[in-house]
Amino acid sequence: MVVEEEESFPEQSDANASYLRAARAGHLEKALDYIKNGVDINICNQNGLNALHLASKEGHVEVVSELLQREANVDAATKKGNTALHIASLAGQAEVVKVLVTNGANVNAQSQNGFTPLYMAAQENHLEVVKFLLDNGASQSLATEDGFTPLAVALQQGHDQVVSLLLENDTKGKVRLPALHIAARKDDTKAAALLLQNDNNADVESKSGFTPLHIAAHYGNINVATLLLNRAAAVDFTARNDITPLHVASKRGNANMVKLLLDRGAKIDAKTR
């Protein structure tokens, strides 16, 4: 038995490799033949890439669809934690992305480094993919282990249309806020820092007269508040009715924020109208 297993193993190994090559090349019938002859539909190469991953990267919609119909694991991950949806999003394969999501792919799956499909699409300026993922529940708040959100990476790369789409989606059905206010609300220090590189005004006002520091104070977002103060945000900036960030933080009961603002010189006796 041992001899037989040793002799048959190279054949099976060759079949596995040939199956993966067929999927990558978009040769549907060849790939299906290998499956019919016993090759595991989810078999991987040394990097953890399976047929679904390879076909997704190359945009072979028909192969992807057939593999999923035969119950290929839609959320199987590579050694780096990337699913087929990560791979298709990075490659800008919009039609494949749609098929994967329709078949239950996790739109908010994170790789080992925290990358989501939305992050990858935003990084590579794949506008159609970004829009589809947002429309299907992708979260903008999930950040990489380095703290980068999809908005932050799109800002860094200068992908203006993707940035606009992300900002528009974030405020859908709400009062439109400037980008820096949105970063403050999400405690997204990477995005805020990038925005401040392009515009040094840390006290940009919303239509209602509130600054990003007011927003950070409201949500108790210490990290972005510290960044704003370090970039010369006015600690006692008065919005409508003379409301300061300290008033906002106090009303919300954000003790750590109150301490930060007082430590940075906020007037403890400032009065509203």
Short mmCIF file of C-alpha atoms in Angstrom, two decimals:
data_model
loop_
_atom_site.label_atom_id
_atom_site.label_comp_id
_atom_site.label_asym_id
_atom_site.label_seq_id
_atom_site.Cartn_x
_atom_site.Cartn_y
_atom_site.Cartn_z
CA MET A 1 0.00 0.00 0.00
CA VAL A 2 2.80 2.40 0.81
CA VAL A 3 4.39 1.84 -2.61
CA GLU A 4 1.07 2.35 -4.38
CA GLU A 5 0.41 5.61 -2.53
CA GLU A 6 3.88 6.90 -3.36
CA GLU A 7 3.47 5.99 -7.01
CA SER A 8 -0.02 7.55 -7.34
CA PHE A 9 0.75 10.78 -5.46
CA PRO A 10 2.60 12.57 -8.30
CA GLU A 11 -0.34 11.90 -10.61
CA GLN A 12 -2.78 13.45 -8.15
CA SER A 13 -0.40 16.35 -7.57
CA ASP A 14 -0.15 16.94 -11.32
CA ALA A 15 -3.94 16.81 -11.62
CA ASN A 16 -4.31 19.38 -8.84
CA ALA A 17 -1.83 21.73 -10.50
CA SER A 18 -3.46 21.28 -13.91
CA TYR A 19 -6.89 21.99 -12.42
CA LEU A 20 -5.65 25.24 -10.89
CA ARG A 21 -4.00 26.25 -14.17
CA ALA A 22 -7.24 25.58 -16.05
CA ALA A 23 -9.22 27.75 -13.63
CA ARG A 24 -6.67 30.54 -13.88
CA ALA A 25 -6.75 30.42 -17.68
CA GLY A 26 -10.54 30.41 -17.78
CA HIS A 27 -10.78 26.91 -19.29
CA LEU A 28 -14.10 25.95 -17.74
CA GLU A 29 -14.60 22.52 -19.30
CA LYS A 30 -11.08 21.40 -18.40
CA ALA A 31 -11.54 22.56 -14.82
CA LEU A 32 -14.87 20.73 -14.56
CA ASP A 33 -13.33 17.56 -15.96
CA TYR A 34 -10.72 17.55 -13.19
CA ILE A 35 -13.45 18.00 -10.58
CA LYS A 36 -15.47 15.12 -12.08
CA ASN A 37 -12.35 12.96 -11.89
CA GLY A 38 -11.90 13.52 -8.18
CA VAL A 39 -9.88 16.71 -7.75
CA ASP A 40 -10.98 18.62 -4.63
CA ILE A 41 -12.75 21.79 -5.80
CA ASN A 42 -11.11 23.76 -2.96
CA ILE A 43 -7.55 22.43 -3.43
CA CYS A 44 -4.89 25.13 -2.94
CA ASN A 45 -1.38 25.79 -4.17
CA GLN A 46 1.53 26.48 -1.81
CA ASN A 47 0.33 30.05 -1.23
CA GLY A 48 -3.16 28.98 -0.28
CA LEU A 49 -4.66 30.10 -3.61
CA ASN A 50 -7.47 27.89 -4.88
CA ALA A 51 -9.31 27.80 -8.21
CA LEU A 52 -11.87 30.36 -7.08
CA HIS A 53 -9.11 32.79 -6.09
CA LEU A 54 -7.27 32.37 -9.39
CA ALA A 55 -10.38 32.64 -11.59
CA SER A 56 -11.55 35.69 -9.61
CA LYS A 57 -8.25 37.49 -10.10
CA GLU A 58 -8.38 36.97 -13.86
CA GLY A 59 -12.03 37.95 -14.18
CA HIS A 60 -13.34 34.59 -15.39
CA VAL A 61 -16.98 35.14 -14.41
CA GLU A 62 -18.26 31.86 -15.88
CA VAL A 63 -15.65 29.79 -14.07
CA VAL A 64 -16.36 31.61 -10.80
CA SER A 65 -20.11 31.04 -11.18
CA GLU A 66 -19.72 27.34 -11.94
CA LEU A 67 -17.34 26.78 -9.03
CA LEU A 68 -19.78 28.45 -6.64
CA GLN A 69 -22.67 26.40 -8.01
CA ARG A 70 -20.62 23.31 -7.16
CA GLU A 71 -20.21 24.61 -3.60
CA ALA A 72 -16.70 26.00 -3.71
CA ASN A 73 -16.04 27.81 -0.41
CA VAL A 74 -16.80 31.44 -1.24
CA ASP A 75 -14.91 32.78 1.81
CA ALA A 76 -11.89 30.45 1.72
CA ALA A 77 -8.79 32.49 2.58
CA THR A 78 -5.21 32.39 1.35
CA LYS A 79 -2.26 32.19 3.73
CA LYS A 80 -2.38 35.99 3.95
CA GLY A 81 -6.06 35.89 4.80
CA ASN A 82 -7.38 37.12 1.45
CA THR A 83 -10.68 35.76 0.15
CA ALA A 84 -11.76 35.65 -3.49
CA LEU A 85 -13.61 38.92 -2.87
CA HIS A 86 -10.41 40.59 -1.66
CA ILE A 87 -8.60 39.37 -4.76
CA ALA A 88 -11.33 40.40 -7.21
CA SER A 89 -11.70 43.81 -5.53
CA LEU A 90 -7.96 44.45 -5.70
CA ALA A 91 -7.94 43.50 -9.38
CA GLY A 92 -10.98 45.62 -10.18
CA GLN A 93 -12.96 42.65 -11.46
CA ALA A 94 -16.39 44.23 -10.96
CA GLU A 95 -18.48 41.45 -12.50
CA VAL A 96 -16.72 38.81 -10.43
CA VAL A 97 -17.23 40.93 -7.31
CA LYS A 98 -20.97 41.01 -8.02
CA VAL A 99 -21.15 37.23 -8.47
CA LEU A 100 -19.21 36.59 -5.25
CA VAL A 101 -21.34 38.95 -3.16
CA THR A 102 -24.53 37.57 -4.66
CA ASN A 103 -23.35 34.14 -3.55
CA GLY A 104 -22.80 35.22 0.04
CA ALA A 105 -19.22 36.44 0.17
CA ASN A 106 -18.45 38.37 3.36
CA VAL A 107 -18.05 42.00 2.23
CA ASN A 108 -16.33 42.91 5.51
CA ALA A 109 -13.83 40.06 5.70
CA GLN A 110 -10.42 41.24 6.92
CA SER A 111 -7.08 39.78 5.88
CA GLN A 112 -4.22 39.19 8.31
CA ASN A 113 -3.22 42.85 8.03
CA GLY A 114 -6.78 44.07 8.38
CA PHE A 115 -7.44 44.78 4.70
CA THR A 116 -11.08 44.60 3.59
CA PRO A 117 -12.32 44.24 -0.01
CA LEU A 118 -13.49 47.88 0.19
CA TYR A 119 -10.03 49.02 1.30
CA MET A 120 -8.40 47.19 -1.59
CA ALA A 121 -10.81 48.60 -4.17
CA ALA A 122 -10.37 52.13 -2.76
CA GLN A 123 -6.58 51.77 -2.79
CA GLU A 124 -6.56 50.81 -6.46
CA ASN A 125 -9.15 53.41 -7.56
CA HIS A 126 -11.75 50.86 -8.70
CA LEU A 127 -14.75 53.16 -8.50
CA GLU A 128 -17.40 50.68 -9.71
CA VAL A 129 -16.27 48.07 -7.21
CA VAL A 130 -16.22 50.60 -4.37
CA LYS A 131 -19.78 51.67 -5.17
CA PHE A 132 -21.07 48.11 -5.38
CA LEU A 133 -19.45 47.12 -2.09
CA LEU A 134 -20.85 50.19 -0.33
CA ASP A 135 -24.31 49.43 -1.71
CA ASN A 136 -24.02 45.92 -0.31
CA GLY A 137 -23.06 46.66 3.26
CA ALA A 138 -19.30 47.21 3.22
CA SER A 139 -18.13 49.13 6.28
CA GLN A 140 -15.93 52.20 5.92
CA SER A 141 -14.89 52.14 9.57
CA LEU A 142 -12.83 48.93 9.46
CA ALA A 143 -9.16 49.90 9.48
CA THR A 144 -5.93 48.06 8.73
CA GLU A 145 -3.52 47.20 11.53
CA ASP A 146 -1.71 50.43 10.59
CA GLY A 147 -4.89 52.43 11.17
CA PHE A 148 -5.74 53.17 7.54
CA THR A 149 -9.40 53.21 6.52
CA PRO A 150 -10.62 53.10 2.90
CA LEU A 151 -11.06 56.89 3.07
CA ALA A 152 -7.53 57.41 4.36
CA VAL A 153 -5.91 55.29 1.66
CA ALA A 154 -8.00 56.92 -1.09
CA LEU A 155 -6.93 60.33 0.19
CA GLN A 156 -3.29 59.23 0.32
CA GLN A 157 -3.40 57.91 -3.24
CA GLY A 158 -5.22 60.97 -4.57
CA HIS A 159 -8.22 59.03 -5.87
CA ASP A 160 -10.61 61.99 -5.86
CA GLN A 161 -13.68 60.20 -7.23
CA VAL A 162 -13.37 57.39 -4.71
CA VAL A 163 -12.91 59.95 -1.91
CA SER A 164 -16.06 61.79 -3.02
CA LEU A 165 -18.03 58.54 -3.19
CA LEU A 166 -16.90 57.45 0.27
CA LEU A 167 -17.78 60.84 1.78
CA GLU A 168 -21.15 60.93 0.03
CA ASN A 169 -22.01 57.42 1.19
CA ASP A 170 -20.96 58.17 4.76
CA THR A 171 -23.45 61.02 5.01
CA LYS A 172 -26.26 59.48 2.96
CA GLY A 173 -29.57 60.73 4.27
CA LYS A 174 -27.85 63.07 6.72
CA VAL A 175 -26.58 66.64 6.73
CA ARG A 176 -23.47 66.73 4.55
CA LEU A 177 -20.36 67.32 6.63
CA PRO A 178 -16.93 68.42 5.42
CA ALA A 179 -14.39 65.62 5.10
CA LEU A 180 -12.42 66.63 8.19
CA HIS A 181 -15.59 66.50 10.31
CA ILE A 182 -16.29 62.98 9.07
CA ALA A 183 -12.75 61.92 9.97
CA ALA A 184 -13.24 63.46 13.42
CA ARG A 185 -16.52 61.60 13.90
CA LYS A 186 -14.88 58.30 13.01
CA ASP A 187 -11.70 59.01 15.04
CA ASP A 188 -9.84 58.43 11.78
CA THR A 189 -6.51 60.06 12.56
CA LYS A 190 -4.89 58.89 9.31
CA ALA A 191 -7.55 60.53 7.16
CA ALA A 192 -7.57 63.65 9.31
CA ALA A 193 -3.79 64.03 9.09
CA LEU A 194 -3.89 63.65 5.30
CA LEU A 195 -6.67 66.21 5.00
CA LEU A 196 -4.73 68.65 7.17
CA GLN A 197 -1.70 68.25 4.91
CA ASN A 198 -3.76 69.62 2.04
CA ASP A 199 -5.53 72.30 4.07
CA ASN A 200 -3.97 73.62 7.25
CA ASN A 201 -7.27 74.96 8.61
CA ALA A 202 -8.14 72.69 11.54
CA ASP A 203 -11.10 74.94 12.36
CA VAL A 204 -13.07 74.51 9.16
CA GLU A 205 -16.76 75.00 10.01
CA SER A 206 -19.78 72.92 9.11
CA LYS A 207 -22.94 74.69 7.93
CA SER A 208 -24.08 74.86 11.53
CA GLY A 209 -20.78 76.43 12.63
CA PHE A 210 -19.21 73.45 14.38
CA THR A 211 -15.54 72.59 13.96
CA PRO A 212 -13.99 69.11 13.77
CA LEU A 213 -12.96 69.52 17.42
CA HIS A 214 -16.62 69.96 18.39
CA ILE A 215 -17.40 66.73 16.58
CA ALA A 216 -14.50 64.86 18.21
CA ALA A 217 -15.60 66.20 21.61
CA HIS A 218 -19.16 64.99 21.00
CA TYR A 219 -18.08 61.44 20.20
CA GLY A 220 -15.29 61.32 22.78
CA ASN A 221 -12.67 60.66 20.12
CA ILE A 222 -9.48 61.46 22.01
CA ASN A 223 -7.02 60.48 19.27
CA VAL A 224 -8.34 62.80 16.59
CA ALA A 225 -9.00 65.57 19.13
CA THR A 226 -5.34 65.43 20.17
CA LEU A 227 -4.29 65.58 16.53
CA LEU A 228 -6.52 68.59 15.87
CA LEU A 229 -5.22 70.43 18.93
CA ASN A 230 -1.66 69.66 17.89
CA ARG A 231 -2.49 71.20 14.51
CA ALA A 232 -3.61 74.45 16.17
CA ALA A 233 -7.35 73.85 16.42
CA ALA A 234 -8.92 76.53 18.59
CA VAL A 235 -9.77 74.87 21.89
CA ASP A 236 -12.44 77.50 22.68
CA PHE A 237 -13.91 77.92 19.20
CA THR A 238 -17.50 79.11 19.66
CA ALA A 239 -20.16 77.65 17.41
CA ARG A 240 -23.84 78.61 17.34
CA ASN A 241 -25.00 79.96 20.73
CA ASP A 242 -21.34 80.24 21.80
CA ILE A 243 -21.01 76.48 22.31
CA THR A 244 -17.39 75.39 22.78
CA PRO A 245 -15.93 71.88 22.49
CA LEU A 246 -15.77 71.79 26.31
CA HIS A 247 -19.52 72.39 26.52
CA VAL A 248 -20.10 69.54 24.08
CA ALA A 249 -17.83 67.11 25.91
CA SER A 250 -19.34 68.03 29.29
CA LYS A 251 -22.89 67.55 28.08
CA ARG A 252 -21.99 64.11 26.74
CA GLY A 253 -20.21 63.14 29.96
CA ASN A 254 -16.91 62.48 28.18
CA ALA A 255 -14.60 62.85 31.18
CA ASN A 256 -11.38 62.04 29.32
CA MET A 257 -12.23 64.59 26.64
CA VAL A 258 -13.03 67.22 29.27
CA LYS A 259 -9.64 66.60 30.87
CA LEU A 260 -7.85 66.86 27.52
CA LEU A 261 -9.55 70.15 26.64
CA LEU A 262 -8.86 71.64 30.08
CA ASP A 263 -5.24 70.52 29.89
CA ARG A 264 -5.01 72.35 26.55
CA GLY A 265 -6.33 75.58 28.04
CA ALA A 266 -10.08 75.46 27.53
CA LYS A 267 -11.92 78.10 29.57
CA ILE A 268 -13.76 76.32 32.34
CA ASP A 269 -16.13 79.25 32.86
CA ALA A 270 -17.08 79.86 29.21
CA LYS A 271 -20.82 80.46 28.90
CA THR A 272 -23.29 79.67 26.18
CA ARG A 273 -25.98 82.13 25.18
#
